[in-house]
GROMACS .gro file of C-alpha atoms in nm:
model
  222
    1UNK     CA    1   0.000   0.000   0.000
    2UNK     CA    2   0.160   0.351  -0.091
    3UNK     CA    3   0.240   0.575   0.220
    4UNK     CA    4   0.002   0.868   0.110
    5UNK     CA    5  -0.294   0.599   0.147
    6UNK     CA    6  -0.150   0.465   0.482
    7UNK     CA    7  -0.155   0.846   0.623
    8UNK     CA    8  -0.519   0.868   0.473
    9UNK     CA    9  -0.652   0.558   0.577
   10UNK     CA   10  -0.492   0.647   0.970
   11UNK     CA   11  -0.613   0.984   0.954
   12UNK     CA   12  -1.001   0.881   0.837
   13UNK     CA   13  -0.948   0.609   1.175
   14UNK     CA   14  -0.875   0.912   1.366
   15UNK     CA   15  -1.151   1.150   1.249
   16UNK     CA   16  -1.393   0.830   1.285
   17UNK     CA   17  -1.316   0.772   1.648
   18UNK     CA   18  -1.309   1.148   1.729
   19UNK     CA   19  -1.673   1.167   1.526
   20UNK     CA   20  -1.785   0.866   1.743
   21UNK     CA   21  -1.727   0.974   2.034
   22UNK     CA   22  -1.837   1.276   2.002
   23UNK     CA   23  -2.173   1.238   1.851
   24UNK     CA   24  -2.311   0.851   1.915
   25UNK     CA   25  -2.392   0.804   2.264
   26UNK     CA   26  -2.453   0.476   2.213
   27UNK     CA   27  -2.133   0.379   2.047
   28UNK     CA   28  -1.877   0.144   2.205
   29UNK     CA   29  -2.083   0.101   2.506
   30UNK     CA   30  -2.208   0.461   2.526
   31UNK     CA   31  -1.916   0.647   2.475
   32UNK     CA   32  -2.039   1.048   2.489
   33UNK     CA   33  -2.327   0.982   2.708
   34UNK     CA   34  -2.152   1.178   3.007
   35UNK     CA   35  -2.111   0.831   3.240
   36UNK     CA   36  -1.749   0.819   3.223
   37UNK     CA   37  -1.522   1.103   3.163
   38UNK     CA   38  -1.256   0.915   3.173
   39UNK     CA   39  -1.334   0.668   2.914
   40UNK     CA   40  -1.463   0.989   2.689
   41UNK     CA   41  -1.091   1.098   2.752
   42UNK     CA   42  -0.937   0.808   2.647
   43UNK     CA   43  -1.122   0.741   2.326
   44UNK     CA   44  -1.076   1.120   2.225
   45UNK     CA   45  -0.726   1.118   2.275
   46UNK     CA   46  -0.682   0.819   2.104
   47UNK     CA   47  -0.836   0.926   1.804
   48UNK     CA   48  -0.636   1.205   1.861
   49UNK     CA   49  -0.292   1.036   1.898
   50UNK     CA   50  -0.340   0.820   1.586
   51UNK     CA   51  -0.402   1.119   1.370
   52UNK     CA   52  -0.064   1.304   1.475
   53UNK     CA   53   0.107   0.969   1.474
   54UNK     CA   54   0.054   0.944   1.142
   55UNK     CA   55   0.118   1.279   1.032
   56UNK     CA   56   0.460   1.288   1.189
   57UNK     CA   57   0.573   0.924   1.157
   58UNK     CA   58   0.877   0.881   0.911
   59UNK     CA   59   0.731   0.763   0.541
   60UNK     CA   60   0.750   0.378   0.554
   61UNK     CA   61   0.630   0.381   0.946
   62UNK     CA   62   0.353   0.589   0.986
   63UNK     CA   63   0.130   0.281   1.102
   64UNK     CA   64   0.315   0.230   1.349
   65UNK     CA   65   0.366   0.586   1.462
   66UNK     CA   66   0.000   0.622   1.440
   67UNK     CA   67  -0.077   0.306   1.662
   68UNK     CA   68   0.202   0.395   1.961
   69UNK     CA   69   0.020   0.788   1.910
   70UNK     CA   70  -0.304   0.631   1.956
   71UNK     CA   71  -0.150   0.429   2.284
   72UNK     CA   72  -0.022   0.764   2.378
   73UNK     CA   73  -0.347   0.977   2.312
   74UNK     CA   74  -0.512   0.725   2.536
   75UNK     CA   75  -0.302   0.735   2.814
   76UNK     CA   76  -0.316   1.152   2.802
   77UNK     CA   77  -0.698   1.139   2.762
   78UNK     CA   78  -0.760   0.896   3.017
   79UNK     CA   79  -0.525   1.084   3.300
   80UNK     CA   80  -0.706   1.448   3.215
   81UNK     CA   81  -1.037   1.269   3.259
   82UNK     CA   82  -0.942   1.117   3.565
   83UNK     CA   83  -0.872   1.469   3.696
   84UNK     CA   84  -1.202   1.653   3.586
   85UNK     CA   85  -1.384   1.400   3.703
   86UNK     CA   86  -1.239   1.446   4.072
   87UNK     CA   87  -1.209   1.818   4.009
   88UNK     CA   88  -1.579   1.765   4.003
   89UNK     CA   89  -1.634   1.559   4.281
   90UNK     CA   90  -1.527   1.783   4.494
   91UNK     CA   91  -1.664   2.088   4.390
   92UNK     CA   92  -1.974   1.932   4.387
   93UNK     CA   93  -1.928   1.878   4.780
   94UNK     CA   94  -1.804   2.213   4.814
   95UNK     CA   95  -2.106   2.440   4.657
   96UNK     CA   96  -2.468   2.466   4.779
   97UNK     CA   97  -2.774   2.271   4.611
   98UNK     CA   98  -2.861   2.574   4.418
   99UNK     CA   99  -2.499   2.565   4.204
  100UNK     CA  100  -2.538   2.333   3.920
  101UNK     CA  101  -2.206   2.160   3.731
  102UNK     CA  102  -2.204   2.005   3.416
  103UNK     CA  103  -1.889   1.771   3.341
  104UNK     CA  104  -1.927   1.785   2.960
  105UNK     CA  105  -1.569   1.576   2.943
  106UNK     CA  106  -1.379   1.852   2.833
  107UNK     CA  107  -1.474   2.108   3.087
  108UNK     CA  108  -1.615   2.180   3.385
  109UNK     CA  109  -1.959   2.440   3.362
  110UNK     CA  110  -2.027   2.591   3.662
  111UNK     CA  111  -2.407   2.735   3.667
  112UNK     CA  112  -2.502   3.017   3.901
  113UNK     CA  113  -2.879   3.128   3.904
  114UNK     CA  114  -2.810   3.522   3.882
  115UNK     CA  115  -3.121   3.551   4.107
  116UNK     CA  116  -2.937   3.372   4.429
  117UNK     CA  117  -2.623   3.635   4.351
  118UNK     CA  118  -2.790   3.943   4.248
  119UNK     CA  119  -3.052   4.181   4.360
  120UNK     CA  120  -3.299   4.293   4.045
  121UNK     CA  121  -3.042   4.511   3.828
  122UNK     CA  122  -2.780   4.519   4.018
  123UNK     CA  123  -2.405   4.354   3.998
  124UNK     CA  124  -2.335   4.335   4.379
  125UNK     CA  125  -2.322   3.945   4.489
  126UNK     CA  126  -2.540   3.898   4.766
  127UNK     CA  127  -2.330   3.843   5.095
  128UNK     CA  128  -2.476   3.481   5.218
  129UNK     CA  129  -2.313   3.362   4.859
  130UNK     CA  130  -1.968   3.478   4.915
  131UNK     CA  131  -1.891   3.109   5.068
  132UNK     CA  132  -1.991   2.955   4.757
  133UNK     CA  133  -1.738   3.185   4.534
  134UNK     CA  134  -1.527   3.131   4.800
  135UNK     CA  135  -1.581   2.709   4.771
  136UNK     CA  136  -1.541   2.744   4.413
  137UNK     CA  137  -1.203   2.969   4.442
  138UNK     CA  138  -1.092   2.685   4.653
  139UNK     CA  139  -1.147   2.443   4.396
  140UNK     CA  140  -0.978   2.628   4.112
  141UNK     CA  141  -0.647   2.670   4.311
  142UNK     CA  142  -0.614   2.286   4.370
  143UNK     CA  143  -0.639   2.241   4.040
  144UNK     CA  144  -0.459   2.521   3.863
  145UNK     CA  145  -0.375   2.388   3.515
  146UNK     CA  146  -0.686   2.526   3.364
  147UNK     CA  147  -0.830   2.886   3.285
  148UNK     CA  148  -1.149   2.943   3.335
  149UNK     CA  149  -1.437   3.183   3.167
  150UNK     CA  150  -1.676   3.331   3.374
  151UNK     CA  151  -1.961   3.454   3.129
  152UNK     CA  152  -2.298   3.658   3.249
  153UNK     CA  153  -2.645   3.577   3.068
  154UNK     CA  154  -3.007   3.747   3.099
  155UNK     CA  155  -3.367   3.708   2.979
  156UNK     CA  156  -3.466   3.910   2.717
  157UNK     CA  157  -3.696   4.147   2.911
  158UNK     CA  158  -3.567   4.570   2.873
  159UNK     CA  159  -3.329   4.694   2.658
  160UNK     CA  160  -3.019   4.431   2.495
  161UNK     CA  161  -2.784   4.699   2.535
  162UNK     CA  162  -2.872   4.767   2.887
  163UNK     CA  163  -2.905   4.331   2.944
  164UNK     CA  164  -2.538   4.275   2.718
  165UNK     CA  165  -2.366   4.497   3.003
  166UNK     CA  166  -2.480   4.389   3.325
  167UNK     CA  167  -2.436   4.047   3.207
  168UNK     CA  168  -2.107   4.140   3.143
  169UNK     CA  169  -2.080   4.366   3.490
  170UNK     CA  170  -2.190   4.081   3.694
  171UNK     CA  171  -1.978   3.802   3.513
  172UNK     CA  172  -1.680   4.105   3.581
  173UNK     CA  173  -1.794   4.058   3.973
  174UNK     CA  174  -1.793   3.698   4.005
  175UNK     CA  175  -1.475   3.687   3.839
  176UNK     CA  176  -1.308   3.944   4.098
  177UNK     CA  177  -1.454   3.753   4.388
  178UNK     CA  178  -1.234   3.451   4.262
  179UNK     CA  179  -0.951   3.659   4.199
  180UNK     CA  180  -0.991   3.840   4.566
  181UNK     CA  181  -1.028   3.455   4.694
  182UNK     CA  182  -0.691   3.346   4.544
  183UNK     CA  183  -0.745   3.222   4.194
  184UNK     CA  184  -0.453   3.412   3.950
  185UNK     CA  185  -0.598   3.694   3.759
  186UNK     CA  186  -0.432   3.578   3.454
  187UNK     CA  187  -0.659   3.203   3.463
  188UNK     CA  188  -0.955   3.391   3.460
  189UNK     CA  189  -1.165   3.589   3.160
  190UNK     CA  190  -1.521   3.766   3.223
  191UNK     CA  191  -1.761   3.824   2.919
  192UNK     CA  192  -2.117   3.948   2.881
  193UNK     CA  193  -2.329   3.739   2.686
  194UNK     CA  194  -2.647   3.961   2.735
  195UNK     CA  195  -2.980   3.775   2.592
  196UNK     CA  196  -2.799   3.628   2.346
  197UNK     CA  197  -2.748   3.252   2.473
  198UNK     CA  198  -3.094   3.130   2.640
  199UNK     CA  199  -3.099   2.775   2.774
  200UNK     CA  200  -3.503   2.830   2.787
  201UNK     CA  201  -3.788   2.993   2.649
  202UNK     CA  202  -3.830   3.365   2.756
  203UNK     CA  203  -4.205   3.331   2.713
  204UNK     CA  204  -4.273   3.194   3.046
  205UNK     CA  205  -4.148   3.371   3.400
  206UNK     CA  206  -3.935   2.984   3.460
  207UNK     CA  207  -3.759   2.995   3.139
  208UNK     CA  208  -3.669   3.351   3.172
  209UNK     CA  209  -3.522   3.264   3.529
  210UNK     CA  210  -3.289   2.950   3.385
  211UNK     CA  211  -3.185   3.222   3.163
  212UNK     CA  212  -3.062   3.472   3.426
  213UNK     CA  213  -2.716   3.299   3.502
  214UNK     CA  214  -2.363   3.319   3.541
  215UNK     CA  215  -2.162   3.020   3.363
  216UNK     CA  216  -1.806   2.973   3.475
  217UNK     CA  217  -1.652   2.714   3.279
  218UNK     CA  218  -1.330   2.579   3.357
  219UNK     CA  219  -1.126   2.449   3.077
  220UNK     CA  220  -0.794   2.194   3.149
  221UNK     CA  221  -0.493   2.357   3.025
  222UNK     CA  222  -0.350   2.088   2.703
   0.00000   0.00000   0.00000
């Protein structure tokens, strides 16, 4: 077989794993359902390690270079699974009931209800919720190879210029409460989303509450 069909061939195996895991939850024993992190990890970076092992392997050996990448990949994804998953294991017995975490296997996202932090239009965090900025700032500084993105959301009621900055004021205050807590100023990014991201409808006085939020989402350094 000619080595330009041996790097196609590896890197189709690649994208196909990647593609698998990403989108079939029921593949290879529900891989992407959100069970296991750490299995998610593994697949990914296998998929991962074959592609690059094939890309850089010397012409002649690029199967095997994209089989020990693959091995490689796996171990890598695997490990940084491991860790999210326990960086969310104990966040999750750090926070109140009312903080919601999603372990997407890539990430960590970190869901505030902007109506336990803030008062109606304002951007000053309510002082009984300090301790949970303070559980989460605890978190993030024993486990400090990741940045994190703390981004602001509203409903759709008043004016989207008005909504785009307070979301963004009040994503710029939780981030300063983790900075003021410990976390290093440079891991950590504030943005404003405004209206512009719902998670529900803003037709009904529930939906338009899920959609008054604060996200911070922690992302594993590579």
């Amino acid at each position: 077989m000619k080595p330009i069909r041996k790097l196609t061939l590896a890197l189709a195996a690649g994208s196909l794993t990647l593609t698998t895991a990403c989108t079939d939850p029921a593949a290879v024993g529900g891989i992407g359902d959100g069970t296991n992190k750490t299995r998610d990890g593994a697949v990914l970076g296998a998929g991962v390690g074959a592609a690059i092992g094939a890309i850089t392997g010397r012409k002649g050996d690029r199967g095997k270079a994209a089989a020990t990448g693959a091995v490689l990949g796996a171990a890598v994804g695997a490990v940084g699974g491991s860790i999210l998953d326990k960086q969310e294991r104990d966040l999750r017995q750090a926070v109140g009931n009312d903080v919601q975490i999603q372990n997407t296997g890539d990430r960590l996202i970190v869901t505030l209800p902007q109506d336990i932090l803030f008062a109606t239009n304002s951007d000053q965090l309510r002082p009984d919720l300090l301790s949970d900025m303070g559980a989460v700032a605890q978190n993030l500084n024993a486990y400090p190879n990741s940045t994190v993105q703390v981004l602001g959301h509203t409903d759709n009621v008043g004016d989207a210029a008005y909504n785009q900055d307070l979301s963004y004021r009040r994503a710029d205050t939780v981030a300063r409460a983790l900075i003021n807590r410990g976390v290093t100023a440079t891991r950590v990014q504030a943005m404003g989303r405004g209206e512009n991201q719902p998670v529900a409808s803003n037709l009904t006085p529930e939906g338009r509450q899920l959609n008054r939020r604060v996200e911070i989402v922690i992302l594993p350094s590579a």
